[in-house]
Structures are given as C-alpha cells and as structure tokens.
GROMACS .gro file of C-alpha atoms in nm:
model
  382
    1MET     CA    1   0.002   0.005  -0.007
    2ARG     CA    2   0.119   0.358  -0.070
    3PRO     CA    3   0.256   0.495   0.257
    4THR     CA    4   0.017   0.778   0.291
    5TRP     CA    5  -0.261   0.775   0.568
    6ALA     CA    6  -0.450   0.952   0.811
    7GLU     CA    7  -0.460   0.907   1.187
    8ILE     CA    8  -0.772   0.957   1.370
    9SER     CA    9  -0.757   0.994   1.731
   10LEU     CA   10  -1.076   0.853   1.887
   11THR     CA   11  -0.943   0.989   2.222
   12ALA     CA   12  -0.951   1.339   2.098
   13LEU     CA   13  -1.290   1.293   1.947
   14ARG     CA   14  -1.430   1.157   2.278
   15ASN     CA   15  -1.272   1.432   2.472
   16ASN     CA   16  -1.410   1.703   2.238
   17PHE     CA   17  -1.768   1.531   2.275
   18ARG     CA   18  -1.738   1.552   2.640
   19THR     CA   19  -1.619   1.910   2.641
   20ILE     CA   20  -1.922   2.021   2.432
   21GLN     CA   21  -2.160   1.791   2.620
   22ASP     CA   22  -2.036   1.931   2.960
   23TYR     CA   23  -2.070   2.291   2.831
   24VAL     CA   24  -2.446   2.267   2.737
   25ALA     CA   25  -2.561   2.014   3.003
   26PRO     CA   26  -2.810   1.992   3.139
   27GLU     CA   27  -3.010   2.224   2.901
   28ALA     CA   28  -2.951   2.062   2.576
   29ALA     CA   29  -2.877   1.716   2.418
   30VAL     CA   30  -2.589   1.686   2.164
   31CYS     CA   31  -2.649   1.574   1.809
   32CYS     CA   32  -2.313   1.484   1.670
   33VAL     CA   33  -2.274   1.587   1.312
   34VAL     CA   34  -2.106   1.295   1.117
   35LYS     CA   35  -2.225   1.378   0.770
   36ALA     CA   36  -1.973   1.370   0.467
   37ASP     CA   37  -1.803   1.071   0.628
   38ALA     CA   38  -1.762   1.250   0.958
   39TYR     CA   39  -1.598   1.553   0.780
   40GLY     CA   40  -1.347   1.303   0.636
   41HIS     CA   41  -1.259   1.128   0.952
   42GLY     CA   42  -1.467   0.814   0.883
   43ALA     CA   43  -1.832   0.824   0.998
   44VAL     CA   44  -1.887   0.461   1.120
   45GLU     CA   45  -1.572   0.454   1.349
   46CYS     CA   46  -1.651   0.807   1.472
   47ALA     CA   47  -2.012   0.719   1.551
   48ARG     CA   48  -1.919   0.412   1.730
   49ALA     CA   49  -1.669   0.590   1.940
   50LEU     CA   50  -1.910   0.873   2.023
   51GLU     CA   51  -2.195   0.631   2.087
   52GLN     CA   52  -1.972   0.450   2.337
   53GLU     CA   53  -1.908   0.783   2.496
   54GLY     CA   54  -2.275   0.840   2.549
   55ALA     CA   55  -2.385   1.020   2.229
   56LEU     CA   56  -2.754   0.947   2.162
   57TRP     CA   57  -2.810   1.147   1.829
   58PHE     CA   58  -2.620   1.166   1.513
   59GLY     CA   59  -2.674   1.417   1.214
   60VAL     CA   60  -2.614   1.307   0.867
   61SER     CA   61  -2.693   1.459   0.528
   62SER     CA   62  -2.868   1.174   0.352
   63ALA     CA   63  -3.047   0.857   0.376
   64ASP     CA   64  -2.761   0.658   0.240
   65GLU     CA   65  -2.535   0.790   0.508
   66GLY     CA   66  -2.791   0.702   0.771
   67VAL     CA   67  -2.851   0.353   0.641
   68CYS     CA   68  -2.467   0.289   0.638
   69LEU     CA   69  -2.463   0.377   1.009
   70ARG     CA   70  -2.758   0.155   1.081
   71ARG     CA   71  -2.597  -0.145   0.896
   72SER     CA   72  -2.276  -0.083   1.104
   73GLY     CA   73  -2.453  -0.122   1.423
   74ILE     CA   74  -2.532   0.237   1.526
   75SER     CA   75  -2.843   0.224   1.746
   76GLY     CA   76  -2.870   0.577   1.842
   77ARG     CA   77  -3.118   0.836   1.668
   78ILE     CA   78  -3.011   0.939   1.313
   79LEU     CA   79  -3.139   1.275   1.186
   80LEU     CA   80  -3.133   1.327   0.814
   81MET     CA   81  -3.065   1.705   0.809
   82SER     CA   82  -3.096   1.753   0.430
   83GLY     CA   83  -3.422   1.570   0.394
   84PHE     CA   84  -3.473   1.293   0.141
   85TRP     CA   85  -3.540   1.215  -0.221
   86ARG     CA   86  -3.852   1.030  -0.346
   87GLY     CA   87  -3.782   0.683  -0.343
   88GLU     CA   88  -3.584   0.677  -0.006
   89GLU     CA   89  -3.892   0.702   0.212
   90GLU     CA   90  -3.914   0.315   0.255
   91ALA     CA   91  -3.542   0.297   0.372
   92ILE     CA   92  -3.611   0.579   0.620
   93VAL     CA   93  -3.896   0.377   0.783
   94GLU     CA   94  -3.727   0.066   0.752
   95HIS     CA   95  -3.414   0.174   0.925
   96ASP     CA   96  -3.574   0.380   1.162
   97LEU     CA   97  -3.411   0.717   1.051
   98THR     CA   98  -3.556   1.063   1.129
   99ALA     CA   99  -3.595   1.281   0.836
  100ALA     CA  100  -3.594   1.661   0.815
  101VAL     CA  101  -3.916   1.775   0.618
  102TRP     CA  102  -4.034   2.097   0.463
  103ASP     CA  103  -4.276   1.987   0.181
  104TRP     CA  104  -4.613   1.829   0.208
  105ASN     CA  105  -4.478   1.560  -0.038
  106HIS     CA  106  -4.242   1.449   0.214
  107ILE     CA  107  -4.528   1.362   0.464
  108GLU     CA  108  -4.730   1.187   0.185
  109LEU     CA  109  -4.426   0.960   0.093
  110LEU     CA  110  -4.353   0.879   0.467
  111GLU     CA  111  -4.736   0.789   0.515
  112GLU     CA  112  -4.720   0.549   0.229
  113ALA     CA  113  -4.394   0.388   0.353
  114ALA     CA  114  -4.529   0.364   0.707
  115ARG     CA  115  -4.843   0.188   0.601
  116LYS     CA  116  -4.626  -0.059   0.397
  117PHE     CA  117  -4.423  -0.126   0.712
  118HIS     CA  118  -4.718  -0.135   0.932
  119ARG     CA  119  -4.618   0.157   1.147
  120GLY     CA  120  -4.934   0.222   1.330
  121SER     CA  121  -5.036   0.517   1.561
  122GLY     CA  122  -4.850   0.345   1.853
  123HIS     CA  123  -4.509   0.363   1.664
  124PRO     CA  124  -4.535   0.660   1.434
  125VAL     CA  125  -4.252   0.795   1.206
  126PRO     CA  126  -4.093   1.108   1.360
  127VAL     CA  127  -3.978   1.392   1.156
  128HIS     CA  128  -3.808   1.735   1.233
  129LEU     CA  129  -3.960   2.028   1.048
  130LYS     CA  130  -3.705   2.263   0.900
  131VAL     CA  131  -3.777   2.630   0.894
  132ASP     CA  132  -3.594   2.881   0.677
  133THR     CA  133  -3.524   3.167   0.901
  134GLY     CA  134  -3.272   3.356   0.672
  135MET     CA  135  -3.031   3.106   0.479
  136ALA     CA  136  -3.283   3.094   0.182
  137ARG     CA  137  -3.171   2.736   0.125
  138LEU     CA  138  -3.412   2.480   0.263
  139GLY     CA  139  -3.707   2.493   0.489
  140LEU     CA  140  -4.052   2.631   0.529
  141THR     CA  141  -4.113   3.004   0.551
  142THR     CA  142  -4.320   3.131   0.850
  143ALA     CA  143  -4.597   3.204   0.597
  144GLU     CA  144  -4.622   2.845   0.501
  145LEU     CA  145  -4.636   2.708   0.857
  146GLY     CA  146  -5.007   2.715   0.907
  147SER     CA  147  -5.099   2.498   0.603
  148PHE     CA  148  -4.802   2.266   0.656
  149ALA     CA  149  -4.925   2.224   1.036
  150GLU     CA  150  -5.260   2.101   0.898
  151VAL     CA  151  -5.086   1.846   0.679
  152LEU     CA  152  -4.898   1.719   0.987
  153LYS     CA  153  -5.207   1.706   1.204
  154ASN     CA  154  -5.391   1.498   0.955
  155ALA     CA  155  -5.106   1.254   0.919
  156GLU     CA  156  -5.198   0.914   1.050
  157HIS     CA  157  -4.842   0.758   1.071
  158VAL     CA  158  -4.610   1.059   1.100
  159THR     CA  159  -4.559   1.264   1.399
  160LEU     CA  160  -4.365   1.611   1.444
  161GLU     CA  161  -4.093   1.535   1.694
  162GLY     CA  162  -3.880   1.846   1.620
  163MET     CA  163  -3.816   2.176   1.462
  164PHE     CA  164  -3.485   2.337   1.356
  165THR     CA  165  -3.304   2.591   1.151
  166HIS     CA  166  -2.971   2.663   1.043
  167PHE     CA  167  -2.760   2.981   1.112
  168ALA     CA  168  -2.580   3.167   0.833
  169SER     CA  169  -2.334   3.363   1.042
  170ALA     CA  170  -2.308   3.239   1.399
  171GLU     CA  171  -1.935   3.287   1.405
  172VAL     CA  172  -1.984   3.666   1.395
  173ILE     CA  173  -2.057   3.721   1.764
  174ASP     CA  174  -2.263   4.036   1.721
  175ALA     CA  175  -2.430   3.961   1.385
  176PRO     CA  176  -2.782   4.113   1.390
  177ASP     CA  177  -2.892   3.861   1.138
  178THR     CA  178  -2.834   3.574   1.379
  179GLU     CA  179  -3.050   3.742   1.647
  180ALA     CA  180  -3.309   3.785   1.378
  181GLN     CA  181  -3.296   3.424   1.280
  182ILE     CA  182  -3.347   3.326   1.660
  183ALA     CA  183  -3.653   3.563   1.659
  184ARG     CA  184  -3.796   3.424   1.343
  185PHE     CA  185  -3.761   3.053   1.482
  186GLU     CA  186  -3.927   3.131   1.802
  187ASP     CA  187  -4.212   3.298   1.605
  188ALA     CA  188  -4.224   2.975   1.394
  189VAL     CA  189  -4.236   2.768   1.706
  190HIS     CA  190  -4.514   2.974   1.855
  191ALA     CA  191  -4.715   2.941   1.529
  192ILE     CA  192  -4.679   2.569   1.517
  193ARG     CA  193  -4.791   2.545   1.890
  194GLU     CA  194  -5.100   2.767   1.805
  195HIS     CA  195  -5.195   2.499   1.560
  196GLY     CA  196  -5.196   2.246   1.834
  197LEU     CA  197  -4.854   2.069   1.777
  198ALA     CA  198  -4.575   2.064   2.031
  199PRO     CA  199  -4.248   1.921   1.896
  200PRO     CA  200  -4.032   1.814   2.195
  201TYR     CA  201  -3.705   1.896   2.027
  202LEU     CA  202  -3.605   2.240   1.923
  203HIS     CA  203  -3.245   2.299   1.774
  204LEU     CA  204  -3.055   2.581   1.598
  205ALA     CA  205  -2.706   2.597   1.737
  206ASN     CA  206  -2.416   2.471   1.534
  207SER     CA  207  -2.052   2.482   1.659
  208ALA     CA  208  -2.022   2.842   1.653
  209ALA     CA  209  -2.363   2.918   1.826
  210ILE     CA  210  -2.288   2.688   2.091
  211VAL     CA  211  -2.035   2.921   2.238
  212THR     CA  212  -2.163   3.250   2.101
  213ARG     CA  213  -2.537   3.231   2.177
  214SER     CA  214  -2.664   3.024   2.447
  215ASN     CA  215  -3.016   3.149   2.387
  216SER     CA  216  -3.000   2.939   2.061
  217TRP     CA  217  -2.934   2.612   2.245
  218LYS     CA  218  -3.310   2.534   2.317
  219ASN     CA  219  -3.292   2.166   2.418
  220MET     CA  220  -3.056   2.023   2.148
  221VAL     CA  221  -2.733   2.153   1.976
  222ARG     CA  222  -2.567   2.024   1.656
  223PRO     CA  223  -2.176   2.040   1.692
  224GLY     CA  224  -1.999   1.964   1.372
  225LEU     CA  225  -1.650   2.116   1.285
  226SER     CA  226  -1.574   2.156   1.679
  227LEU     CA  227  -1.620   1.775   1.738
  228TYR     CA  228  -1.322   1.735   1.513
  229GLY     CA  229  -1.105   1.995   1.680
  230TYR     CA  230  -1.163   2.327   1.477
  231TYR     CA  231  -1.370   2.644   1.465
  232LEU     CA  232  -1.414   2.908   1.209
  233PRO     CA  233  -1.268   3.247   1.345
  234PHE     CA  234  -1.502   3.438   1.577
  235THR     CA  235  -1.524   3.794   1.459
  236SER     CA  236  -1.723   4.099   1.533
  237VAL     CA  237  -1.918   4.336   1.328
  238VAL     CA  238  -1.780   4.628   1.526
  239GLY     CA  239  -1.416   4.507   1.598
  240GLY     CA  240  -1.352   4.273   1.298
  241ALA     CA  241  -1.060   4.094   1.459
  242PRO     CA  242  -1.062   3.727   1.512
  243ASP     CA  243  -1.125   3.628   1.886
  244GLN     CA  244  -0.998   3.283   1.985
  245SER     CA  245  -1.098   3.326   2.348
  246LEU     CA  246  -1.439   3.200   2.281
  247GLU     CA  247  -1.329   2.871   2.148
  248LEU     CA  248  -1.398   2.566   2.379
  249PRO     CA  249  -1.074   2.362   2.441
  250VAL     CA  250  -1.108   2.098   2.157
  251LYS     CA  251  -0.840   1.938   1.998
  252PRO     CA  252  -0.764   1.838   1.621
  253VAL     CA  253  -0.874   1.466   1.577
  254LEU     CA  254  -0.696   1.399   1.249
  255ALA     CA  255  -0.334   1.394   1.151
  256TRP     CA  256  -0.230   1.332   0.797
  257LYS     CA  257   0.104   1.154   0.725
  258THR     CA  258   0.318   1.004   0.432
  259ARG     CA  259   0.683   0.893   0.394
  260VAL     CA  260   0.968   0.985   0.194
  261LEU     CA  261   0.960   0.783  -0.147
  262ALA     CA  262   1.290   0.917  -0.287
  263VAL     CA  263   1.569   1.162  -0.217
  264ARG     CA  264   1.800   1.319  -0.487
  265ASP     CA  265   2.051   1.602  -0.506
  266VAL     CA  266   1.994   1.841  -0.779
  267ALA     CA  267   2.207   2.143  -0.923
  268GLU     CA  268   2.151   2.506  -0.902
  269HIS     CA  269   1.890   2.646  -1.133
  270GLN     CA  270   1.709   2.300  -1.156
  271PRO     CA  271   1.354   2.314  -1.259
  272ILE     CA  272   1.126   2.124  -1.042
  273SER     CA  273   0.792   1.953  -1.134
  274TYR     CA  274   0.554   2.039  -1.416
  275ASN     CA  275   0.648   2.335  -1.628
  276GLY     CA  276   0.952   2.393  -1.401
  277SER     CA  277   0.726   2.596  -1.179
  278TYR     CA  278   1.011   2.593  -0.913
  279VAL     CA  279   1.384   2.653  -0.995
  280THR     CA  280   1.638   2.593  -0.740
  281PRO     CA  281   1.839   2.913  -0.643
  282ALA     CA  282   2.129   2.693  -0.519
  283PRO     CA  283   2.226   2.313  -0.515
  284ALA     CA  284   1.944   2.139  -0.320
  285ARG     CA  285   1.836   1.825  -0.164
  286ILE     CA  286   1.490   1.720  -0.301
  287ALA     CA  287   1.262   1.464  -0.130
  288VAL     CA  288   0.980   1.302  -0.312
  289LEU     CA  289   0.655   1.222  -0.128
  290PRO     CA  290   0.389   0.969  -0.239
  291VAL     CA  291   0.094   1.202  -0.201
  292GLY     CA  292  -0.072   1.457  -0.429
  293TYR     CA  293  -0.392   1.617  -0.534
  294ALA     CA  294  -0.570   1.298  -0.592
  295ASP     CA  295  -0.534   1.227  -0.230
  296GLY     CA  296  -0.667   1.566  -0.144
  297LEU     CA  297  -0.341   1.780  -0.097
  298SER     CA  298  -0.441   2.103  -0.254
  299ARG     CA  299  -0.243   2.225  -0.564
  300HIS     CA  300  -0.269   2.561  -0.403
  301LEU     CA  301   0.008   2.444  -0.174
  302SER     CA  302   0.244   2.435  -0.468
  303SER     CA  303   0.581   2.610  -0.384
  304ARG     CA  304   0.378   2.762  -0.080
  305GLY     CA  305   0.292   2.500   0.175
  306ARG     CA  306   0.525   2.310   0.404
  307VAL     CA  307   0.544   1.979   0.580
  308ILE     CA  308   0.726   1.846   0.879
  309VAL     CA  309   1.009   1.586   0.850
  310ARG     CA  310   1.253   1.512   1.118
  311ASN     CA  311   1.104   1.749   1.357
  312ASP     CA  312   1.162   2.034   1.123
  313TYR     CA  313   0.965   2.233   0.849
  314ALA     CA  314   1.032   2.161   0.481
  315ALA     CA  315   0.889   2.365   0.206
  316ILE     CA  316   0.691   2.213  -0.075
  317VAL     CA  317   0.865   2.310  -0.402
  318GLY     CA  318   0.716   2.294  -0.750
  319THR     CA  319   0.369   2.202  -0.846
  320VAL     CA  320   0.175   1.949  -0.630
  321THR     CA  321   0.103   1.667  -0.873
  322MET     CA  322  -0.167   1.389  -0.889
  323ASP     CA  323   0.033   1.142  -0.700
  324MET     CA  324   0.339   1.290  -0.575
  325THR     CA  325   0.492   1.619  -0.411
  326MET     CA  326   0.841   1.755  -0.388
  327ILE     CA  327   0.995   1.913  -0.078
  328ASP     CA  328   1.324   2.087  -0.022
  329VAL     CA  329   1.518   1.904   0.272
  330THR     CA  330   1.856   2.078   0.195
  331GLY     CA  331   1.901   2.211   0.551
  332ILE     CA  332   1.755   1.897   0.735
  333ALA     CA  333   2.015   1.644   0.815
  334GLY     CA  334   1.971   1.279   0.761
  335VAL     CA  335   1.650   1.267   0.546
  336ASP     CA  336   1.622   0.937   0.390
  337VAL     CA  337   1.368   0.699   0.216
  338GLY     CA  338   1.106   0.589   0.458
  339ASP     CA  339   1.112   0.881   0.685
  340GLU     CA  340   0.777   0.987   0.826
  341VAL     CA  341   0.649   1.312   0.706
  342THR     CA  342   0.350   1.503   0.853
  343LEU     CA  343   0.125   1.696   0.622
  344ILE     CA  344  -0.132   1.793   0.891
  345GLY     CA  345  -0.067   1.738   1.260
  346SER     CA  346   0.201   1.802   1.527
  347CYS     CA  347   0.560   1.666   1.562
  348GLY     CA  348   0.783   1.782   1.840
  349ARG     CA  349   0.744   2.163   1.861
  350ARG     CA  350   0.626   2.190   1.506
  351SER     CA  351   0.271   2.189   1.399
  352ILE     CA  352   0.059   2.222   1.079
  353SER     CA  353  -0.329   2.245   1.103
  354ALA     CA  354  -0.598   2.221   0.849
  355TRP     CA  355  -0.621   2.599   0.891
  356GLU     CA  356  -0.288   2.643   0.742
  357HIS     CA  357  -0.382   2.440   0.448
  358ALA     CA  358  -0.706   2.621   0.417
  359SER     CA  359  -0.556   2.970   0.422
  360LEU     CA  360  -0.309   2.891   0.149
  361ALA     CA  361  -0.583   2.754  -0.056
  362ALA     CA  362  -0.828   3.037   0.016
  363THR     CA  363  -1.092   2.805   0.168
  364ILE     CA  364  -1.202   2.676   0.509
  365PRO     CA  365  -1.086   2.383   0.708
  366TYR     CA  366  -1.414   2.196   0.632
  367GLU     CA  367  -1.309   2.161   0.272
  368ILE     CA  368  -0.947   2.053   0.359
  369LEU     CA  369  -1.076   1.773   0.595
  370CYS     CA  370  -1.348   1.656   0.372
  371GLY     CA  371  -1.123   1.659   0.074
  372ILE     CA  372  -0.888   1.409   0.189
  373SER     CA  373  -0.967   1.131  -0.051
  374LYS     CA  374  -1.086   0.783   0.008
  375ARG     CA  375  -0.768   0.638  -0.118
  376VAL     CA  376  -0.603   0.757   0.191
  377PRO     CA  377  -0.664   0.499   0.445
  378ARG     CA  378  -0.779   0.605   0.806
  379LYS     CA  379  -0.593   0.440   1.097
  380TYR     CA  380  -0.776   0.479   1.424
  381VAL     CA  381  -0.593   0.510   1.741
  382SER     CA  382  -0.702   0.546   2.095
   0.00000   0.00000   0.00000
C-alpha cells in the first residue's frame, strides 16, 4: 500500500464530545454531526466511538449515510438534516431514520412507507420540521407554517418530533442577522404550537452558536466542526478582529502523514515539477512524497505549503502533482527514504493545522478535511 495515511484519534474525538456535552448540560442534548463521512474522519468509526461515549443523536446529510450507520450497528437516533429524495422513504422507515421535512410531499411519502411497514399510531414515524429563517436554502417560511401544520395534524403515521433551522453567520458574535434568525424561529415555534402541535425537540445551534449564543441552544445542539477540533474564526461586526478566547478547548482529531519515497541531489537552477514551476536558487536536496492532489493535497500548496520531517519544517517546491509532491530538505540532516512526514498534525514543537492548508488554498478547514480522498486509508488510534 502507498505509505500515505490519516490517523484519527478517537481519544481526542471522545474528549471533544465530552467538552461540548459538559458545556451545554443539562439544558441541551448533543446531536453529533457525522455527515460527509464525519468530515473526512470516517463516519462509522467516529459514530461508534461517540456512541460508546454516550452520544444519543447523530446528524447526517442523506438517507444513504444514515443507512450505512444503521448497518454498521449504530443504534442511536439518526437525523437526516437535508431531507430525502422520492424513493428513499421506505429506507427511512425500515431503518428507523428521522427525516427533516419541509414539503407536504415528504409527509405523503412517509405515510405511504409507514403503511407498507405497518407503522401504526403506536409507533409513528418521527420527523423534524426545517424552517427557513434566513439562509434561503431549505425549509418552510413562516408564511407556510399554518398550512403545513394542518398536513402534519392530519397525518396518521407521521409525528412532528422536532423543529430546527440553520444559522448563516453564527461565528460573527454580534451579527444582527443571527438574532433575527432566532426571533423568526421562536415565532415559527409559537405558530406551530398555536395549531396544536408541540414538538419536543427544538434546535438551532451549530458549533459556533454553541459558544456565542446560549439563547439558541433550546434543548438540542448540533456540533460539527468543533467535534473534530476546529472552529471558524470568531469575529465582530464592530471590531472585526478574530477572537479565539471563545473557543472551547477541543483538539484536532486528524493527523495526515506520508513517507519519503525518494531523495535526490539537484544542481543550482534546476527546474522542479511540471512546467519547471520552481527553480532551485542553489544546489538542493529534494525529497519526493507519495501524496498529491488525488489524495486531497491542494495544488494551491504548490511552492507555498510546508510539511514536517525529522521535527523540522520543509517547504513544498514545485507543483503538487496527482500522486507526488516534492519538498526541499536541504537544511535538514539525515533525511532518507522511509522517513515519516507530517502533512497535517504535530511533531515535536512543529505543527501544521488544517487551517494552514485552508489559508493557503483560500478556503476553510471543512473543505480541507472533507477533501482528503478515499484512497488515503484512515487508521484509528486510542
């Protein structure tokens, strides 16, 4: 196997979960977001570790993600946060998944599936109603709540268990639009209750809102990125400067590593990689790594990023290619084939985070973590 892998610390994951859980307890339950293969960390293994730690709820994006967890033995509640497609309703009922809904057609489909699986009034299919409070992406508007409430009230086999929404900018600590979203959500809950429905679960807070707006907790929160050890920077409309003091003490769960494939000495003015995108200013020692953009290493790191080898930083030189990347190890003594190289993670006093990769690629750590490809094996460590 190619010696490129990601190490997932289940100990760090469990600690992050406990940190978040302790912070919101006893007011709110924690729905652990494990969609997108747990942000590239491995949904099944992460969900197992979290369930062993006491997690009762898991958030995924789609029915196939939920079914995968069920078939892997996850017994906790699984919320399909992005709803479902026609044709998936039977899998939802069969595997006891909980769907987000916002269209009368969702209810009709689940009713038909429940009848097929003989889900009677004593064991109704639970759903969580998604409300659009400002993202303009998915969910009912407040104007549509009345008619939808009647659809829910007339359903024989479907019950409204929860209501939720999603914030657009919770990491901006004084953003007026976030407070407006909370107010719209509370108005929506009031409207639903006026129609005789009383969903027991209400949830708005993502990782950022958990620490910036306790008034958004209600009785469930949905941490995603913070479970895996990262936050988006907390900023202020007024000040604008990032504020790390608000972050809970979570730690990165993933480290990404490879090994030196080859080492060669090259002359001064030697072009490196495709199109000679880097030229050595002096004689240099170049190491080749068996990792490239097909593994998820962004081409934006070409001649800009760095790695850690033998407890020291080494610059990426030349263009990151599909399967290989070159680094300059001229000033690092003893580098040889087989040496371990850290792409993301810590080694001694050196550290490279997903944020560093994201900054160089003009993106966010979500994309860096989710972008580590399936051909990079995940190794789970306690």
